[in-house]
Coordinates of C-alpha atoms (C1' of nucleotides) in Angstrom, one line a residue:
Chain K
M1 CA -0.3 -0.2 -0.1
E2 CA 2.7 2.4 -1.0
D3 CA 4.1 3.6 2.1
G4 CA 1.4 3.4 4.9
T5 CA 2.2 6.1 7.1
F6 CA -0.9 8.2 8.0
E7 CA -2.1 6.5 11.2
S8 CA -1.7 8.9 13.9
L9 CA -1.6 12.6 12.7
G10 CA -5.3 13.6 13.2
Y11 CA -4.8 15.4 16.2
C12 CA -2.7 18.6 17.1
A13 CA -5.2 20.6 18.6
D14 CA -3.2 20.9 21.8
T15 CA -0.5 23.7 22.2
G16 CA -2.0 26.5 23.7
V17 CA -1.6 29.3 20.9
D18 CA -4.2 31.6 20.1
D19 CA -2.3 33.8 18.0
D20 CA -5.0 34.6 15.6
V21 CA -3.9 33.5 12.2
L22 CA -1.7 30.8 13.2
Q23 CA -4.8 28.9 14.5
W24 CA -5.7 28.1 11.1
D25 CA -2.6 27.3 9.5
Q26 CA 0.0 26.4 11.6
R27 CA -1.7 24.4 14.6
A28 CA -4.5 23.8 12.1
D29 CA -2.0 22.0 10.2
C30 CA -4.8 19.6 11.2
E31 CA -7.2 20.5 8.6
V32 CA -7.0 24.0 6.6
R33 CA -3.4 22.9 5.4
Q34 CA -4.5 19.5 4.4
I35 CA -7.4 20.4 2.8
L36 CA -5.6 23.1 0.9
D37 CA -3.0 20.8 0.0
R38 CA -5.6 18.8 -1.5
I39 CA -7.4 21.0 -3.6
A40 CA -4.0 22.4 -4.7
D41 CA -2.5 19.2 -5.6
K42 CA -2.0 18.6 -9.2
W43 CA -4.9 16.4 -10.0
S44 CA -7.8 16.7 -7.4
L45 CA -9.1 19.8 -8.7
L46 CA -9.4 18.3 -12.1
V47 CA -11.2 15.1 -10.7
I48 CA -13.2 16.9 -8.8
A49 CA -14.5 19.2 -11.2
L50 CA -14.9 16.3 -13.9
L51 CA -17.0 14.2 -11.2
D52 CA -19.4 17.2 -10.6
K53 CA -21.5 16.3 -13.7
R54 CA -21.8 12.8 -13.7
S55 CA -19.9 9.7 -12.4
L56 CA -17.1 8.3 -14.3
R57 CA -15.3 5.2 -14.5
F58 CA -11.1 5.1 -13.8
T59 CA -10.5 5.0 -17.4
E60 CA -12.9 7.7 -18.3
L61 CA -11.1 9.8 -15.8
R62 CA -7.9 9.0 -17.1
R63 CA -8.3 9.7 -20.6
A64 CA -10.3 13.1 -19.7
I65 CA -7.1 14.1 -17.8
D66 CA -4.5 13.7 -20.3
G67 CA -1.4 14.2 -18.6
V68 CA -1.8 11.9 -15.4
S69 CA -0.3 8.7 -14.8
Q70 CA -1.9 5.7 -13.6
R71 CA -0.3 5.8 -10.4
M72 CA -1.1 9.4 -9.9
L73 CA -5.0 9.2 -10.6
T74 CA -5.3 6.3 -8.3
R75 CA -3.2 7.8 -5.8
T76 CA -5.6 11.0 -6.1
L77 CA -8.3 9.1 -6.1
R78 CA -7.6 7.2 -2.9
H79 CA -6.8 10.5 -1.2
L80 CA -10.1 11.8 -2.1
E81 CA -12.0 8.7 -1.2
R82 CA -10.3 8.8 2.2
D83 CA -11.5 12.2 3.0
G84 CA -15.1 11.4 2.0
L85 CA -15.0 13.7 -1.1
V86 CA -15.5 11.2 -3.5
S87 CA -17.0 7.5 -3.4
R88 CA -15.7 4.5 -5.2
T89 CA -18.0 1.9 -6.3
V90 CA -16.7 -1.7 -7.6
H91 CA -19.0 -3.5 -9.9
P92 CA -17.5 -7.1 -9.6
T93 CA -18.3 -7.9 -13.4
V94 CA -15.6 -9.3 -16.0
P95 CA -14.0 -7.0 -16.9
P96 CA -13.8 -5.0 -13.6
R97 CA -15.5 -1.6 -13.6
V98 CA -15.0 0.9 -10.9
D99 CA -17.5 4.2 -10.9
Y100 CA -16.0 7.3 -9.2
A101 CA -18.8 10.0 -8.1
L102 CA -18.7 13.0 -5.9
T103 CA -19.9 12.6 -2.2
P104 CA -22.5 15.4 -1.0
M105 CA -19.8 16.8 0.9
G106 CA -17.6 16.8 -2.5
E107 CA -20.2 18.7 -4.1
T108 CA -20.4 21.5 -1.2
L109 CA -16.4 21.5 -1.8
H110 CA -16.5 22.0 -5.4
A111 CA -19.0 25.0 -5.0
T112 CA -16.4 26.4 -2.8
V113 CA -13.7 26.3 -4.9
R114 CA -15.5 27.8 -7.3
S115 CA -15.4 31.1 -5.9
L116 CA -11.7 30.8 -6.0
V117 CA -11.8 30.1 -9.7
V118 CA -13.8 33.2 -10.2
W119 CA -11.5 35.2 -8.4
T120 CA -8.9 34.0 -10.6
E121 CA -10.6 34.5 -13.9
E122 CA -11.6 38.2 -12.4
H123 CA -8.0 39.1 -11.7
Q124 CA -5.9 37.2 -14.3
N125 CA -5.5 40.5 -16.5
S126 CA -4.2 42.4 -13.2
I127 CA -1.9 39.7 -12.3
A128 CA -0.4 39.3 -15.8
A129 CA 0.0 43.4 -15.7
A130 CA 1.5 43.1 -12.2
R131 CA 4.1 40.5 -13.3
A132 CA 4.9 42.1 -16.4
A133 CA 5.4 45.5 -14.5
Y134 CA 7.7 43.5 -12.0
D135 CA 9.7 41.8 -14.6
L136 CA 10.2 45.1 -16.4
R137 CA 11.5 46.8 -13.1
A138 CA 13.8 43.7 -12.1
A139 CA 15.4 43.8 -15.7
A140 CA 16.1 47.4 -15.7
E141 CA 17.4 46.9 -12.2
Q142 CA 19.8 44.3 -13.3
E143 CA 21.0 46.0 -16.0
A144 CA 21.8 49.1 -14.1
T145 CA 23.7 46.9 -11.6
E146 CA 25.8 45.3 -14.4
R147 CA 26.3 48.6 -15.8
D148 CA 27.9 50.2 -12.9
A149 CA 29.6 46.8 -12.1
A150 CA 31.5 47.2 -15.6
E151 CA 32.0 51.0 -15.0
R152 CA 34.1 50.2 -11.6
A153 CA 35.8 47.3 -13.3
A154 CA 37.1 49.7 -16.0
I155 CA 38.1 52.1 -13.3
A156 CA 40.3 49.8 -11.7
H157 CA 41.8 48.6 -14.9
A158 CA 42.8 51.9 -15.6
A159 CA 44.4 52.5 -12.1
L160 CA 46.8 49.6 -12.6
P161 CA 48.0 50.0 -16.0
Q162 CA 50.8 46.9 -15.8
R163 CA 50.2 43.7 -17.4
P164 CA 47.4 43.5 -20.2
Chain Q
M1 CA 18.7 35.9 -8.7
E2 CA 18.3 32.1 -7.8
D3 CA 17.6 30.6 -11.4
G4 CA 16.0 33.1 -13.3
T5 CA 13.8 31.4 -15.6
F6 CA 10.0 33.0 -15.9
E7 CA 10.7 34.9 -18.9
S8 CA 7.8 33.5 -21.6
L9 CA 5.4 31.4 -20.0
G10 CA 2.6 34.0 -19.7
Y11 CA 1.1 32.7 -23.0
C12 CA -1.1 29.5 -23.4
A13 CA -4.3 30.5 -24.4
D14 CA -3.9 28.9 -27.7
T15 CA -4.8 25.4 -28.2
G16 CA -8.3 25.0 -29.5
V17 CA -9.4 22.8 -26.4
D18 CA -12.8 23.6 -24.7
D19 CA -13.7 20.3 -23.4
D20 CA -15.2 22.4 -20.5
V21 CA -13.3 22.1 -17.3
L22 CA -10.0 21.6 -18.6
Q23 CA -10.5 25.0 -19.7
W24 CA -9.6 26.3 -16.1
D25 CA -6.9 24.1 -14.9
Q26 CA -5.3 22.3 -17.8
R27 CA -4.8 25.0 -20.4
A28 CA -5.4 27.6 -17.6
D29 CA -2.2 26.3 -16.2
C30 CA -2.0 30.0 -17.2
E31 CA -3.9 31.2 -14.2
V32 CA -5.9 29.2 -12.0
R33 CA -3.2 26.6 -11.3
Q34 CA -0.7 29.3 -10.8
I35 CA -3.0 31.2 -8.0
L36 CA -3.8 27.8 -6.6
D37 CA 0.0 26.6 -6.3
R38 CA 0.6 30.3 -4.9
I39 CA -2.0 29.9 -2.1
A40 CA -1.2 26.6 -1.2
D41 CA 2.5 26.7 -0.8
K42 CA 3.7 26.3 2.4
W43 CA 3.7 30.0 3.3
S44 CA 2.2 32.3 1.1
L45 CA -1.3 32.1 2.9
L46 CA 0.2 32.6 6.4
V47 CA 1.9 36.0 5.1
I48 CA -1.3 37.2 3.7
A49 CA -3.2 36.4 6.4
L50 CA -0.6 38.2 8.6
L51 CA -0.6 41.2 6.4
D52 CA -4.4 41.5 6.1
K53 CA -4.4 43.3 9.4
R54 CA -1.4 45.6 9.1
S55 CA 1.7 46.2 7.1
L56 CA 4.8 44.2 8.4
R57 CA 8.4 44.4 8.3
F58 CA 10.6 41.5 7.1
T59 CA 11.7 40.6 10.3
E60 CA 8.3 40.8 12.1
L61 CA 7.1 38.4 9.6
R62 CA 9.9 36.1 9.9
R63 CA 9.2 36.0 13.9
A64 CA 5.5 35.6 13.6
I65 CA 5.8 32.9 11.2
D66 CA 8.2 30.4 13.3
G67 CA 9.4 27.7 11.2
V68 CA 10.2 29.8 8.0
S69 CA 13.7 30.1 6.6
Q70 CA 15.0 33.6 5.6
R71 CA 15.2 32.0 2.3
M72 CA 11.9 30.8 1.8
L73 CA 10.0 34.1 3.4
T74 CA 12.3 36.1 0.7
R75 CA 11.0 33.8 -1.9
T76 CA 7.5 34.1 -0.6
L77 CA 7.4 37.8 -0.6
R78 CA 9.0 38.2 -3.9
H79 CA 6.4 35.7 -5.6
L80 CA 3.5 37.7 -3.9
E81 CA 5.1 40.8 -4.8
R82 CA 5.4 39.8 -8.2
D83 CA 1.8 38.8 -8.5
G84 CA 0.8 42.1 -7.3
L85 CA -0.6 40.6 -4.1
V86 CA 1.6 42.1 -1.9
S87 CA 3.6 45.6 -1.9
R88 CA 7.2 46.1 -0.8
T89 CA 8.4 49.8 0.4
V90 CA 12.0 50.2 1.1
H91 CA 12.9 53.0 3.7
P92 CA 16.5 54.0 2.8
T93 CA 17.2 54.3 6.5
V94 CA 20.1 53.0 8.6
P95 CA 19.6 50.2 9.6
P96 CA 17.4 49.7 6.3
R97 CA 13.7 48.9 6.9
V98 CA 11.4 47.1 4.6
D99 CA 7.5 47.1 5.0
Y100 CA 5.2 44.6 3.4
A101 CA 1.4 45.1 2.9
L102 CA -1.4 43.7 1.2
T103 CA -2.5 45.4 -2.1
P104 CA -6.2 46.0 -2.9
M105 CA -6.0 42.8 -4.9
G106 CA -4.1 41.0 -1.8
E107 CA -6.9 41.8 0.1
T108 CA -9.6 40.3 -2.1
L109 CA -7.9 37.3 -2.6
H110 CA -7.5 37.1 1.1
A111 CA -11.4 37.5 1.4
T112 CA -12.0 34.6 -1.1
V113 CA -9.8 32.5 0.5
R114 CA -11.6 32.7 3.7
S115 CA -14.8 30.9 1.8
L116 CA -12.5 28.1 1.8
V117 CA -11.1 28.1 5.5
V118 CA -14.7 28.5 6.3
W119 CA -15.7 25.4 4.5
T120 CA -12.9 23.5 6.0
E121 CA -13.8 24.7 9.6
E122 CA -17.4 23.5 8.7
H123 CA -16.5 20.0 7.4
Q124 CA -13.4 19.1 9.3
N125 CA -15.5 16.6 11.6
S126 CA -16.9 15.1 8.8
I127 CA -13.6 14.4 7.1
A128 CA -12.2 13.3 10.3
A129 CA -15.1 10.5 10.5
A130 CA -14.5 9.9 6.8
R131 CA -10.8 9.2 7.2
A132 CA -11.5 7.0 10.4
A133 CA -14.0 5.1 8.7
Y134 CA -11.6 4.6 5.7
D135 CA -8.7 3.5 7.8
L136 CA -10.7 1.2 9.4
R137 CA -12.0 -0.5 6.3
A138 CA -8.3 -0.5 5.0
A139 CA -7.2 -2.1 8.2
A140 CA -9.7 -4.9 8.2
E141 CA -9.3 -5.4 4.2
Q142 CA -5.3 -5.9 4.8
E143 CA -5.8 -8.1 7.6
A144 CA -8.3 -10.4 5.4
T145 CA -6.0 -10.3 2.6
E146 CA -2.9 -11.6 5.0
R147 CA -5.1 -14.1 6.8
D148 CA -5.9 -16.0 3.6
A149 CA -2.2 -15.4 2.2
A150 CA -1.4 -17.4 5.3
E151 CA -3.8 -19.9 4.5
R152 CA -2.5 -20.6 1.3
A153 CA 1.1 -20.9 2.5
A154 CA 0.0 -23.6 4.9
I155 CA -1.6 -25.5 2.1
A156 CA 1.5 -25.3 -0.2
H157 CA 3.4 -26.3 2.5
A158 CA 1.4 -29.5 3.5
A159 CA 1.2 -30.4 -0.4
L160 CA 5.0 -30.9 -0.7
P161 CA 6.2 -32.5 2.6
Q162 CA 9.8 -32.7 1.7
R163 CA 12.2 -30.4 3.0
P164 CA 11.4 -28.4 6.3
Chain T
dC1 C1' 18.6 44.7 9.1
dG2 C1' 17.1 42.6 5.0
dG3 C1' 18.8 40.3 2.1
dT4 C1' 21.9 36.9 -1.7
dA5 C1' 24.6 32.4 -2.7
dT6 C1' 25.4 27.5 -2.1
dC7 C1' 25.2 23.2 -0.6
dC8 C1' 22.3 19.5 0.2
dC9 C1' 18.5 16.3 1.1
dC10 C1' 14.2 14.5 0.7
dT11 C1' 10.0 13.6 -1.1
dA12 C1' 6.3 14.1 -4.5
dA13 C1' 5.7 12.6 -9.1
dG14 C1' 6.8 10.4 -13.7
dA15 C1' 8.4 5.9 -16.2
dT16 C1' 8.1 1.2 -16.7
dA17 C1' 6.6 -3.2 -15.8
dC18 C1' 3.6 -7.0 -13.7
dT19 C1' -1.1 -8.6 -11.8
dG20 C1' -6.0 -10.3 -10.3
Chain U
dC1 C1' -9.9 -2.9 -16.9
dA2 C1' -8.0 -1.4 -12.7
dG3 C1' -5.1 -1.5 -10.4
dT4 C1' 0.0 -2.4 -7.5
dA5 C1' 5.2 -2.6 -7.1
dT6 C1' 9.8 -0.4 -8.1
dC7 C1' 12.9 2.4 -9.9
dT8 C1' 14.5 7.2 -10.8
dT9 C1' 14.5 11.8 -11.2
dA10 C1' 13.4 17.1 -10.3
dG11 C1' 12.9 20.6 -7.3
dG12 C1' 10.8 22.4 -3.1
dG13 C1' 12.8 23.7 1.0
dG14 C1' 16.1 23.6 5.3
dA15 C1' 20.9 25.4 6.8
dT16 C1' 24.8 27.9 6.8
dA17 C1' 27.6 31.6 5.2
dC18 C1' 28.5 36.0 3.5
dC19 C1' 27.3 41.2 2.0
dG20 C1' 25.5 46.3 1.5

DNA sequence: CGGTATCCCCTAAGATACTG
DNA sequence: CAGTATCTTAGGGGATACCG
């Protein structure tokens, strides 16, 4: 089963910290971080989005997602299943058939995630602009740095005129 | 500057795919994925959350976050700055002083992310329960597998009684 | 103080091959 | 078909040392 090391990290609500924010990310490495890591991992979101419309078989997902390896798809689905976001139904036919579907909780997560997608769509232009501006500033700055490095080198060279 | 390889990956809106979902994650490796990766990386969220209340100096952030290394904090801040989510103000005093603050866009992102945090808080019990149930099933299943593996081994052993 | 530059390690994810 | 097992690699991230 891969590596099997997720027995006992479900608790961590001890430490008497109440420094506000740290509560839901540092200490709550418990929950927020884990869900965040889940929804942000390379494939989970695609799977959830795909399953939102209808349940799908393993191979259907595999083909729909394109770049995913068998290993990664299995892993992703197991994680989602473990968290109760996706249900797995095995039909003991020949050849075997396994259907994956979103659970009710999975659906609510998808709905929530949508707001983030919307945010991104609304701000992608601003972000692109910000990046372009930043890169421009950075390039200009670096050029300046290099220029007066060359300048100083020239001065140093002029100061000791022996040896080419 | 570390490795400097982010010049030209701002475009990718070509490929005539319109397979629905793939639109905002596969192709939009452009935007959605990148923002997701940003908010999900180990420190960005903490920084954003911390800056939501007031602007902070580098060292204040460093101390507030605890496990973060200087390198990672700088990296994180640069990324956020590049994306236009955080602003950086250098005061040319001695000793130097640099203030970081959320931009208006950064604030809207934080607001959006909050809904995800809320979702997590609302569902953490269900998730924990789902995990416990899953782990229980998995353990039971494995035990069963091992048991009849032993059984088959015993049969095999009985079948060829020569050599201990 | 607020960074950069270097080295190094460890784990996530890809490729490949085998199985019920 | 729907996986598991095994090997390998890239890069995220920590530790450390130095600089303006």
